[in-house]
Amino acid sequence: MKKMEDTATGSWTRANNPTSSTVKKSCHPSLKMFVAALSFAYFAKALSGSYMKSTITQLERRFDIPSYLIGIIDGSFEMGNLLVIAFVSYFGAKLHRPKIIAIGCILMSFGTFLIAMPHFIIGRYKIETSVRWSVNSTNNLSPCPASSESTRAGDRPSILPSRGCERDSSVSMWIYVFLGNVLRGIGETPVQPLGISYIDDYAQSENAALYIGCVQTISIIGPVFGYLLGSLCAKIYVDIGYVDMETVTFTPGDARWVGAWWLGYLITGTITLMSAVPFWFLPKSLPMPVDKHDTTCTPEQTRFIKDSPTMEHKFRPEEPANFHQMAKEFVPTLRSLLGNPVYITFLCVTIIQFNSLIGMVTYKPKYIEQHYGQSTSKANFVMGMINIPAVALGMFSGGVVMKKFKLGIMGAAKFAFGTSLLGYFLSLFFFAMGCENTKVAGITVSYTGREWDPVCGENGITYVSPCLAGCTSSSGSGRNMVFDNCRCVALVDTQPGNMTATPGQCPRRDSCDKIFPYFLALSVLSSFIISLGGTPGFMLLVRCIKPELKSLALGIYMLATRTLAGIPAPIYFGAIIDTTCLKWGNKMCGGRGACRIYNTSAYRIVYLGLTLGLRTVSFLLCISGFALLKRHIKREEKIAQTNGSAELESLRKEENSFIHCEQFIPALDCNSDRESHL
């Protein structure tokens, strides 16, 4: 009984140290459960993170906020992560790691639920409209109102009381989304460092890489389902169950449409909460694998790798930390790392390229919506089913290529640079895949317009509202409504008879629909090629620094990319995109709301131009990086040759000494024989 308890808790001694082949090759059941639980947690956090990206347009419209505020909300996840990453990484390893991960998953789920909470506080979604319905007839439209106040007073949607308006203006509901995303970032912090270290500590050396690879593979599936969930929820109206859909006059393709964004957060929050359950039943530690076991130390003492190159065993005891000594050694170590020009150049290149990548991915669904006239649902479907799998396949293929051709540090650098450069040249063709601006009277076509309540005239021109299209009556209801006697449409079209208009913007021209499939094909190809260099590029980071500096180098790498790319990129990308807005919506309580229509040509130029411009700067840094890397490799080879010569000379001395000893031993034997005979 005592022996079983010792094995379960990992209290190993020389006496009970199992050495059978069964123990060496087997995997502890709790470790298998931990790998499965961690895979589920990775899937859950990737699911909620990608769903957050898919709802950017929905949040922008629902809360009537510009793109730069959406960028702040998106970057708040990294802010929360950075708040506690140092604390969790240091103290978490000394505590019950599975339970710390469970607490993190619970915090992530609470943050996700907090994001959805404004839907249940803010009330029903009310749209802008200039249509005023006659008291005596449901088929007649009154003339354009003299003021916006009279328009709102007669709107068919529910009236917003002044008291509610004051509440809405005093409390910005998007703050809840911001705080929820910060809480998600805090909760996500322990999952990766504590989870990976737990596997590495208690798995067989030959199995650790396989388990970690499985966890990372599962995490790639998360974004696929996240964007697909975003596509599904975007098709469902935001107030589903409370609104008769027959009375809704606009479609999912309309700039005012808001899907059931909150529903996906409830789903992902529940899944994240479920992922916390298994970790509560896992032990703090497991039996140490034989290949990692030092019989002179307990498992608690054999957890951390000793840094000294003269160590006699792989692991060191968990001694109380000497903060003074740690602080004393930290500055020289940091100076040594930051004094490595190859590492600094690589870090700068990575930060710039991450700015380009994060900004591009964050606003790509919105670009597809605005430029190619696709619905939010279809844009998310494209991201989930086409782009994300292409990136995953590219990263996997890059690792296979590196292993098959046994690429060294220079080979990895050349491969990563070559794939990135090829993807860059392919991306230049996106500039040629543009669509013309939609003709909108008063915006892209000279005309005077007011509120955004678009209708499509028979002449193919979108009008800001049925009133400003000159329509005086209507027939039908909901999405089947048709506006009649539209005088302004007749004036432009110069055709006699009753000119009509239908709710919503006019669809894009057929030429734009034909371009969209080519855009998707090029997007998949460029994403695959660029991601091919992801794995070799990361291995370049690992191999260009001293082994004892790897942990610090990776920590600074994560800190720098999140601080200088993950947080600012969505903000300034959104601010620049805002400059291309042609028509801003109006908030119910006054003030500028979300953008309703963009200058598609300007949007294409600033979005693609900023993305490719940042990558151009990174390529210029790569030129100096190659020169530094080449010098670094030559220096390392010279050191290796010097050490090799010294080792060879030492071996020769040992060999000569061995030969001398062989000659000396028979002589001793002979002398001893002589002495014995004498």
XYZ file of C-alpha atoms in Angstrom:
678
model
C 0.000 0.000 0.000
C 2.820 2.348 0.893
C 4.551 1.586 -2.370
C 1.430 2.407 -4.369
C 1.049 5.733 -2.568
C 4.666 6.576 -3.244
C 4.238 5.798 -6.909
C 1.082 7.883 -7.184
C 2.639 10.881 -5.528
C 5.934 10.526 -7.277
C 8.022 9.844 -4.112
C 10.676 7.738 -5.742
C 13.648 6.122 -4.040
C 16.410 3.772 -5.132
C 14.458 0.852 -3.709
C 11.192 1.408 -5.519
C 12.554 2.877 -8.720
C 10.946 0.774 -11.488
C 13.279 -0.158 -14.291
C 11.193 -2.570 -16.311
C 10.591 -1.925 -19.985
C 6.874 -1.690 -19.286
C 7.326 1.312 -17.045
C 9.751 2.945 -19.419
C 7.400 2.801 -22.374
C 4.051 3.304 -20.640
C 2.295 6.608 -20.137
C 0.674 7.470 -16.828
C -3.143 7.567 -17.168
C -3.270 10.969 -15.481
C -0.828 12.335 -18.036
C -3.059 11.126 -20.864
C -6.004 12.802 -19.181
C -3.980 15.994 -18.781
C -3.013 16.012 -22.479
C -6.659 15.527 -23.457
C -7.807 18.250 -21.046
C -5.128 20.682 -22.236
C -6.057 20.004 -25.865
C -9.676 20.826 -25.047
C -8.591 24.012 -23.243
C -6.473 25.043 -26.249
C -9.438 24.405 -28.526
C -11.741 26.463 -26.277
C -9.431 29.489 -26.086
C -8.775 29.402 -29.830
C -12.518 29.071 -30.467
C -13.426 32.124 -28.382
C -10.503 34.153 -29.733
C -11.386 33.577 -33.373
C -15.076 34.155 -32.674
C -14.095 37.536 -31.212
C -12.421 38.384 -34.531
C -15.507 37.281 -36.463
C -17.825 39.630 -34.533
C -15.854 42.837 -35.109
C -18.297 44.190 -37.690
C -21.286 43.172 -35.568
C -19.943 44.942 -32.478
C -19.098 48.034 -34.501
C -22.675 48.324 -35.765
C -24.398 47.308 -32.547
C -22.600 49.824 -30.355
C -22.213 52.477 -33.078
C -18.470 52.814 -32.644
C -15.674 53.464 -35.168
C -13.047 50.936 -36.214
C -10.274 52.296 -34.007
C -12.367 51.588 -30.890
C -12.888 48.067 -32.168
C -9.104 47.866 -32.435
C -8.774 48.858 -28.774
C -11.303 46.182 -27.798
C -9.440 43.582 -29.857
C -6.098 44.512 -28.301
C -7.484 44.398 -24.765
C -6.947 40.623 -24.718
C -3.188 41.154 -24.998
C -3.384 43.860 -22.320
C -4.955 41.428 -19.860
C -2.403 38.786 -20.754
C 0.528 41.111 -20.133
C -0.844 42.191 -16.743
C -0.211 38.818 -15.132
C 2.106 36.845 -17.423
C 5.227 37.368 -15.304
C 3.384 36.636 -12.043
C 1.709 33.483 -13.377
C 4.817 32.131 -15.110
C 6.923 32.440 -11.944
C 4.529 31.511 -9.125
C 2.299 29.185 -11.151
C 5.100 26.644 -11.597
C 5.473 26.380 -7.813
C 1.758 25.785 -7.168
C -0.795 23.185 -8.294
C -0.479 23.702 -12.046
C -3.635 21.858 -13.183
C -5.783 23.825 -10.736
C -4.179 27.118 -11.786
C -5.072 26.254 -15.392
C -8.624 25.436 -14.274
C -8.929 28.837 -12.601
C -7.665 30.441 -15.818
C -10.320 28.649 -17.874
C -13.019 29.812 -15.449
C -11.817 33.402 -15.760
C -11.853 33.078 -19.555
C -15.436 31.824 -19.469
C -16.552 34.632 -17.140
C -14.892 37.154 -19.445
C -16.706 35.662 -22.429
C -20.044 35.853 -20.623
C -19.282 39.468 -19.669
C -18.811 40.321 -23.350
C -22.334 39.065 -24.092
C -23.914 40.872 -21.136
C -24.601 44.253 -22.879
C -27.118 42.552 -25.153
C -29.347 41.925 -22.140
C -28.890 45.462 -20.790
C -28.945 47.764 -23.791
C -32.418 46.837 -25.020
C -33.669 46.129 -28.539
C -31.655 47.091 -31.590
C -33.077 50.213 -33.245
C -32.083 51.193 -36.752
C -31.851 54.514 -38.511
C -34.757 55.190 -40.823
C -36.317 58.260 -42.381
C -39.589 56.541 -43.269
C -42.654 58.121 -41.598
C -45.812 56.151 -41.912
C -49.185 57.751 -42.447
C -51.608 57.454 -39.529
C -54.537 56.492 -41.773
C -52.752 54.192 -44.205
C -49.904 51.737 -44.024
C -49.192 52.142 -47.726
C -48.482 55.860 -47.861
C -45.247 57.613 -47.005
C -45.182 61.129 -45.681
C -42.812 63.712 -47.209
C -39.276 64.122 -45.881
C -39.384 65.402 -42.312
C -38.230 68.902 -41.572
C -35.976 67.833 -38.728
C -34.423 64.649 -37.510
C -36.373 64.858 -34.275
C -39.711 64.664 -36.085
C -38.351 61.791 -38.110
C -37.470 59.784 -35.039
C -40.770 60.577 -33.386
C -42.606 58.993 -36.283
C -40.268 56.090 -36.954
C -41.917 52.723 -37.241
C -39.322 51.132 -34.915
C -39.952 51.430 -31.214
C -39.463 54.907 -29.826
C -36.443 55.489 -27.590
C -37.544 57.501 -24.546
C -35.456 60.421 -23.459
C -34.731 58.689 -20.163
C -33.364 55.678 -22.000
C -31.395 57.968 -24.248
C -29.762 59.596 -21.232
C -28.859 56.171 -19.882
C -27.411 55.122 -23.211
C -25.329 58.262 -23.527
C -23.956 58.096 -19.973
C -22.797 54.475 -20.099
C -20.913 53.113 -23.105
C -21.891 49.488 -23.415
C -18.728 48.603 -25.302
C -16.810 49.043 -22.041
C -18.271 45.708 -20.910
C -16.887 44.071 -24.045
C -13.505 45.667 -23.376
C -13.394 44.471 -19.756
C -14.609 41.005 -20.734
C -11.818 40.665 -23.264
C -9.266 41.828 -20.667
C -10.570 39.117 -18.327
C -10.222 36.591 -21.157
C -6.600 37.615 -21.567
C -5.910 37.214 -17.846
C -7.516 33.778 -17.810
C -5.614 32.564 -20.858
C -2.220 33.355 -19.332
C -1.531 30.109 -17.390
C -2.808 27.701 -20.043
C 0.227 27.634 -22.324
C 3.272 27.997 -20.032
C 1.997 25.800 -17.209
C 0.379 23.257 -19.504
C 3.403 22.728 -21.751
C 5.824 22.613 -18.801
C 3.650 19.999 -17.052
C 3.780 17.742 -20.113
C 7.515 18.262 -20.537
C 8.152 17.398 -16.871
C 6.209 14.154 -16.691
C 6.251 12.727 -20.217
C 8.910 10.439 -21.640
C 11.440 12.452 -23.602
C 10.505 10.727 -26.850
C 6.789 11.342 -26.221
C 6.848 14.957 -25.015
C 7.202 16.432 -28.509
C 4.352 14.237 -29.790
C 2.010 15.320 -26.981
C 2.829 18.996 -27.439
C 2.356 18.633 -31.202
C -1.082 17.099 -30.631
C -2.074 19.987 -28.379
C -0.916 22.560 -30.932
C -2.742 20.737 -33.734
C -6.014 20.768 -31.804
C -5.575 24.504 -31.217
C -5.493 25.062 -34.985
C -8.957 23.510 -35.302
C -10.378 26.090 -32.882
C -10.244 29.096 -35.256
C -11.961 27.069 -38.000
C -14.969 26.415 -35.767
C -14.781 29.943 -34.356
C -15.243 31.585 -37.736
C -17.892 29.052 -38.741
C -19.793 29.834 -35.543
C -19.441 33.520 -36.382
C -20.857 32.819 -39.835
C -23.856 31.002 -38.367
C -24.633 33.647 -35.737
C -24.289 36.461 -38.279
C -27.239 34.993 -40.222
C -29.493 35.180 -37.157
C -30.984 38.575 -36.355
C -29.704 40.141 -33.133
C -33.135 40.279 -31.477
C -34.301 36.869 -32.634
C -37.311 35.727 -30.637
C -38.390 39.277 -29.832
C -38.956 40.640 -33.342
C -41.255 39.430 -36.071
C -38.791 38.804 -38.893
C -41.530 39.493 -41.440
C -41.415 43.160 -40.435
C -37.626 43.510 -40.796
C -37.018 45.430 -44.015
C -33.277 44.827 -44.444
C -31.205 41.735 -45.151
C -27.911 40.352 -43.776
C -26.129 42.123 -46.622
C -27.279 45.540 -45.391
C -24.766 47.799 -43.610
C -27.198 48.099 -40.678
C -27.705 44.365 -40.160
C -26.530 43.003 -36.804
C -26.489 39.283 -36.219
C -26.880 37.388 -32.955
C -23.312 38.175 -31.879
C -24.141 37.514 -28.217
C -25.275 33.952 -28.877
C -21.808 32.810 -29.950
C -20.246 34.240 -26.794
C -22.670 32.269 -24.652
C -21.735 29.109 -26.559
C -17.967 29.676 -26.427
C -18.168 30.721 -22.764
C -19.955 27.492 -21.887
C -17.386 25.404 -23.767
C -14.537 27.236 -22.012
C -16.172 26.657 -18.638
C -16.474 22.947 -19.432
C -12.763 22.812 -20.277
C -11.930 23.755 -16.665
C -13.618 20.691 -15.135
C -11.009 17.944 -15.848
C -8.117 19.928 -14.367
C -9.695 19.875 -10.874
C -9.280 16.080 -10.772
C -5.625 15.957 -11.854
C -2.747 15.619 -9.364
C -0.197 18.311 -8.668
C 2.609 16.006 -9.817
C 3.026 12.632 -11.498
C 5.625 9.857 -11.284
C 8.835 11.041 -12.903
C 9.776 9.157 -16.093
C 12.790 6.880 -15.724
C 14.780 8.711 -18.386
C 14.409 11.938 -16.395
C 14.937 10.412 -12.962
C 17.909 11.094 -10.731
C 17.996 8.564 -7.916
C 19.624 11.070 -5.580
C 16.675 13.486 -5.804
C 12.945 13.369 -5.158
C 10.558 14.323 -8.000
C 9.983 17.642 -6.277
C 13.722 18.194 -6.470
C 13.979 17.068 -10.084
C 11.642 19.517 -11.739
C 13.868 22.244 -13.112
C 16.751 21.836 -15.493
C 20.055 22.879 -14.077
C 21.827 25.604 -16.038
C 25.367 24.663 -15.112
C 27.198 22.834 -17.895
C 29.126 20.831 -15.283
C 26.032 19.302 -13.731
C 26.091 15.649 -12.771
C 22.340 15.217 -13.168
C 19.677 16.798 -15.348
C 17.518 18.322 -12.643
C 18.119 20.586 -9.682
C 16.373 20.887 -6.338
C 13.623 23.439 -5.789
C 15.624 25.599 -3.435
C 14.296 28.883 -2.066
C 14.915 31.615 -4.589
C 17.741 34.013 -3.843
C 16.191 37.189 -5.200
C 19.343 39.198 -4.670
C 21.416 36.724 -6.657
C 18.719 36.483 -9.344
C 18.582 40.255 -9.692
C 22.355 40.397 -9.784
C 22.529 37.864 -12.621
C 19.536 39.200 -14.545
C 21.102 42.424 -15.805
C 24.267 40.791 -17.253
C 22.144 38.053 -18.810
C 19.779 40.571 -20.359
C 22.731 42.624 -21.597
C 24.223 39.528 -23.179
C 20.956 38.715 -24.946
C 20.266 42.231 -26.177
C 23.869 42.462 -27.296
C 23.229 39.708 -29.843
C 22.703 41.636 -33.118
C 21.165 38.635 -34.878
C 18.511 38.256 -32.165
C 17.714 41.981 -32.106
C 17.394 42.116 -35.898
C 15.176 39.032 -35.909
C 13.041 40.535 -33.156
C 12.579 43.799 -35.088
C 11.681 41.936 -38.293
C 9.176 39.755 -36.415
C 7.518 42.730 -34.713
C 7.047 44.551 -38.018
C 5.722 41.459 -39.783
C 3.374 40.701 -36.886
C 1.990 44.236 -37.150
C 1.237 43.550 -40.801
C -0.231 40.106 -40.114
C -2.425 41.053 -37.127
C -3.794 44.177 -38.806
C -4.536 42.269 -41.994
C -6.256 39.315 -40.288
C -8.297 41.531 -37.939
C -9.919 43.543 -40.728
C -9.909 41.002 -43.562
C -13.552 39.907 -43.041
C -14.564 43.565 -43.051
C -12.568 44.141 -46.237
C -14.403 41.267 -47.925
C -17.744 42.732 -46.819
C -17.092 46.296 -47.888
C -15.104 45.713 -51.041
C -16.850 42.727 -52.567
C -20.322 43.309 -51.145
C -20.420 40.019 -49.224
C -22.417 39.514 -46.058
C -20.723 39.177 -42.673
C -21.794 35.552 -42.578
C -20.109 34.711 -45.876
C -16.944 36.636 -44.983
C -16.584 34.611 -41.773
C -17.316 31.382 -43.627
C -14.532 32.164 -46.091
C -12.077 32.806 -43.257
C -13.011 29.611 -41.412
C -13.203 27.163 -44.288
C -10.563 28.507 -46.673
C -7.967 30.818 -45.131
C -7.357 29.213 -41.723
C -6.861 25.659 -43.093
C -4.433 27.032 -45.687
C -2.355 28.649 -42.947
C -2.378 25.471 -40.832
C -1.302 23.349 -43.806
C 1.458 25.824 -44.638
C 2.918 25.762 -41.116
C 2.865 21.964 -41.047
C 4.431 21.712 -44.514
C 7.165 24.153 -43.506
C 8.147 21.880 -40.620
C 8.160 18.834 -42.918
C 10.384 20.604 -45.457
C 12.792 21.675 -42.752
C 13.057 18.148 -41.395
C 13.335 16.432 -44.776
C 16.069 18.690 -46.130
C 17.728 19.091 -42.705
C 17.938 22.850 -43.003
C 20.511 24.562 -40.845
C 20.257 28.049 -39.417
C 21.158 29.753 -42.697
C 18.963 27.393 -44.701
C 16.003 28.104 -42.409
C 16.597 31.858 -42.763
C 16.736 31.662 -46.560
C 13.633 29.484 -46.740
C 11.626 31.776 -44.454
C 12.736 34.862 -46.370
C 12.051 33.266 -49.771
C 8.505 32.173 -48.912
C 7.694 35.550 -47.359
C 9.042 37.386 -50.403
C 7.085 35.162 -52.817
C 3.903 35.724 -50.810
C 4.618 39.456 -50.886
C 4.829 39.529 -54.696
C 1.625 37.493 -54.987
C -0.143 39.920 -52.640
C 0.629 42.800 -54.996
C -1.984 41.374 -57.385
C -4.687 42.214 -54.818
C -4.384 45.848 -55.914
C -5.638 44.833 -59.358
C -8.613 42.920 -57.959
C -10.650 45.984 -57.103
C -14.295 46.890 -57.488
C -15.724 50.286 -58.274
C -17.555 52.282 -55.659
C -21.269 51.619 -55.457
C -23.259 54.496 -56.907
C -24.975 56.165 -53.958
C -26.886 59.381 -54.553
C -25.574 62.127 -52.303
C -22.318 60.277 -51.555
C -20.613 58.869 -54.636
C -23.104 60.526 -56.995
C -23.913 64.203 -56.561
C -27.103 64.482 -54.504
C -28.145 65.776 -51.123
C -28.887 63.109 -48.519
C -29.582 62.746 -44.816
C -30.127 59.645 -42.731
C -28.926 56.236 -43.862
C -31.976 54.198 -44.861
C -30.833 53.019 -48.315
C -33.039 51.900 -51.154
C -32.063 50.600 -54.567
C -33.654 52.321 -57.522
C -34.497 50.637 -60.790
C -31.649 52.596 -62.353
C -29.059 50.728 -60.254
C -28.269 53.719 -58.020
C -28.524 53.472 -54.243
C -30.381 56.323 -52.558
C -29.763 57.335 -48.962
C -33.465 56.931 -48.124
C -36.786 56.306 -49.934
C -37.777 59.865 -49.091
C -34.749 61.270 -50.902
C -35.438 58.968 -53.831
C -38.727 60.863 -54.215
C -40.906 57.876 -53.332
C -44.421 58.707 -52.123
C -46.017 55.321 -51.489
C -45.202 51.705 -50.859
C -46.670 48.242 -51.165
C -45.933 45.007 -49.364
C -44.161 44.667 -46.028
C -40.846 43.594 -44.586
C -38.221 42.560 -47.100
C -40.875 42.332 -49.819
C -41.686 46.036 -49.569
C -41.543 48.063 -52.789
C -41.487 51.879 -52.889
C -43.525 53.425 -55.718
C -43.647 56.704 -57.621
C -39.977 57.506 -56.959
C -39.613 60.785 -58.859
C -35.853 61.156 -58.391
C -35.271 57.700 -59.857
C -37.333 58.706 -62.885
C -35.350 61.927 -63.345
C -32.054 60.081 -63.430
C -33.282 57.215 -65.556
C -35.309 59.451 -67.943
C -37.881 56.697 -68.508
C -41.640 57.285 -68.272
C -43.910 55.380 -65.943
C -43.868 54.365 -62.302
C -40.274 54.075 -61.059
C -39.802 51.893 -57.995
C -37.141 51.206 -55.401
C -36.509 48.330 -53.008
C -35.014 48.388 -49.465
C -31.257 48.025 -49.157
C -28.227 48.925 -51.231
C -27.984 47.933 -54.867
C -25.906 44.800 -55.424
C -22.432 44.996 -56.865
C -21.943 44.698 -60.575
C -21.453 41.292 -62.142
C -17.810 42.130 -62.848
C -17.150 42.415 -59.102
C -18.810 39.054 -58.445
C -16.535 37.506 -61.053
C -13.416 38.945 -59.409
C -14.256 37.587 -55.945
C -13.410 33.891 -56.677
C -10.002 34.947 -58.019
C -9.462 36.984 -54.858
C -10.222 33.909 -52.740
C -7.870 31.707 -54.770
C -5.014 34.192 -54.530
C -5.710 34.713 -50.832
C -5.438 30.984 -50.129
C -2.256 30.615 -52.197
C -0.501 33.608 -50.636
C -1.539 32.589 -47.104
C -0.179 29.071 -47.647
C 3.145 30.278 -49.061
C 3.709 32.894 -46.357
C 2.904 30.428 -43.562
C 5.426 27.947 -44.989
C 8.160 30.061 -43.449
C 6.536 30.211 -40.011
C 8.182 27.119 -38.505
C 11.675 27.708 -40.006
C 11.487 31.316 -38.866
C 10.749 30.281 -35.297
C 13.573 27.730 -35.338
C 15.888 30.521 -36.461
C 15.046 32.342 -33.237
C 15.843 29.277 -31.149
C 19.135 28.484 -32.867
C 20.681 31.946 -33.075
C 21.099 32.299 -29.302
C 22.970 30.478 -26.559
C 21.112 27.564 -24.964
C 21.161 29.146 -21.515
C 19.470 32.278 -22.914
C 16.596 30.543 -24.734
C 13.992 30.930 -21.987
C 14.699 34.635 -21.560
C 14.846 35.144 -25.337
C 11.455 33.492 -25.855
C 9.969 35.504 -22.987
C 11.161 38.809 -24.437
C 10.008 37.662 -27.881
C 6.456 37.051 -26.628
C 6.439 40.262 -24.590
C 7.658 42.382 -27.508
C 5.320 40.928 -30.126
C 2.270 41.311 -27.901
C 3.135 44.778 -26.665
C 4.379 46.258 -29.948
C 2.186 44.327 -32.411
C -0.800 42.617 -30.781
C -2.034 45.763 -29.038
C -1.275 48.682 -31.411
C -1.832 47.052 -34.831
C -5.658 46.716 -34.653
C -5.913 50.270 -33.298
C -3.982 52.143 -35.976
C -5.268 49.897 -38.757
C -8.807 50.738 -37.631
C -8.041 54.457 -37.372
C -6.650 54.544 -40.912
C -9.613 52.573 -42.265
C -11.952 55.104 -40.609
C -10.484 57.831 -42.829
C -12.047 56.142 -45.889
C -15.622 56.315 -44.538
C -18.086 58.144 -46.798
C -21.199 57.973 -44.648
C -21.298 57.757 -40.864
C -24.388 56.531 -39.068
C -26.176 58.563 -36.390
C -26.618 57.446 -32.803
C -30.100 57.515 -31.317
C -29.007 60.150 -28.827
C -27.068 62.132 -31.389
C -23.442 61.995 -32.436
C -21.523 59.937 -34.955
C -22.099 56.216 -34.984
C -20.589 53.405 -37.046
C -19.607 53.811 -40.671
C -22.295 52.735 -43.139
C -20.386 52.872 -46.410
C -16.709 53.221 -47.328
C -14.861 54.506 -50.349
C -13.904 51.046 -51.564
C -11.015 52.268 -53.720
C -9.484 54.208 -50.829
C -10.153 51.308 -48.447
C -8.287 48.937 -50.759
C -5.305 51.272 -51.069
C -4.871 52.002 -47.343
C -5.594 48.432 -46.197
C -3.346 46.663 -48.685
C -0.846 49.508 -48.779
C -0.306 49.480 -45.012
C -0.110 45.676 -44.919
C 2.454 45.422 -47.709
C 4.272 48.601 -46.670
C 5.109 47.118 -43.273
C 6.381 43.961 -44.907
C 8.556 46.035 -47.233
C 10.251 47.608 -44.225
C 10.813 44.157 -42.711
C 12.501 42.958 -45.915
C 14.934 45.868 -45.785
C 15.887 44.815 -42.257
C 16.302 41.222 -43.450
C 19.151 42.308 -45.751
C 21.221 43.494 -42.792
C 20.027 40.463 -40.848
C 21.521 38.066 -43.397
C 24.884 39.839 -43.194
C 24.854 39.614 -39.394
C 23.750 35.981 -39.472
C 26.519 35.054 -41.908
C 29.088 36.719 -39.632
C 27.561 34.940 -36.630
C 27.816 31.533 -38.325
C 31.456 32.100 -39.307
C 32.306 33.097 -35.751
C 30.580 30.004 -34.363
C 32.377 27.774 -36.884
C 35.698 29.313 -35.942
C 35.005 28.727 -32.259
C 33.949 25.162 -33.039
C 37.153 24.563 -35.039
C 39.244 25.985 -32.208
C 37.477 23.824 -29.678
C 37.708 20.874 -32.031
C 41.478 21.309 -32.421
C 41.860 21.551 -28.664
C 39.753 18.434 -28.178
C 41.741 16.606 -30.883
C 45.008 17.552 -29.222
C 43.622 16.372 -25.901
C 42.583 13.087 -27.441
C 46.040 12.645 -28.965
C 47.643 13.260 -25.578
C 45.289 10.747 -23.996
C 46.114 8.241 -26.726
C 49.869 8.730 -26.273
C 49.451 8.413 -22.561
C 47.449 5.223 -23.059
C 50.142 3.753 -25.358
C 52.832 4.700 -22.856
C 50.860 3.023 -20.126
C 50.470 -0.114 -22.264
C 54.245 -0.215 -22.712
C 54.838 0.508 -19.049
C 52.505 -2.171 -17.686
C 54.288 -5.148 -19.388
C 57.595 -3.735 -18.121
C 56.234 -3.717 -14.621
C 54.994 -7.253 -15.120
C 58.452 -8.361 -16.292
C 60.194 -6.712 -13.362
C 57.754 -8.297 -10.953
C 58.402 -11.706 -12.545
C 62.134 -11.233 -12.187
C 61.735 -10.231 -8.574
C 59.586 -13.269 -7.896
C 62.167 -15.587 -9.422
C 64.891 -13.986 -7.434
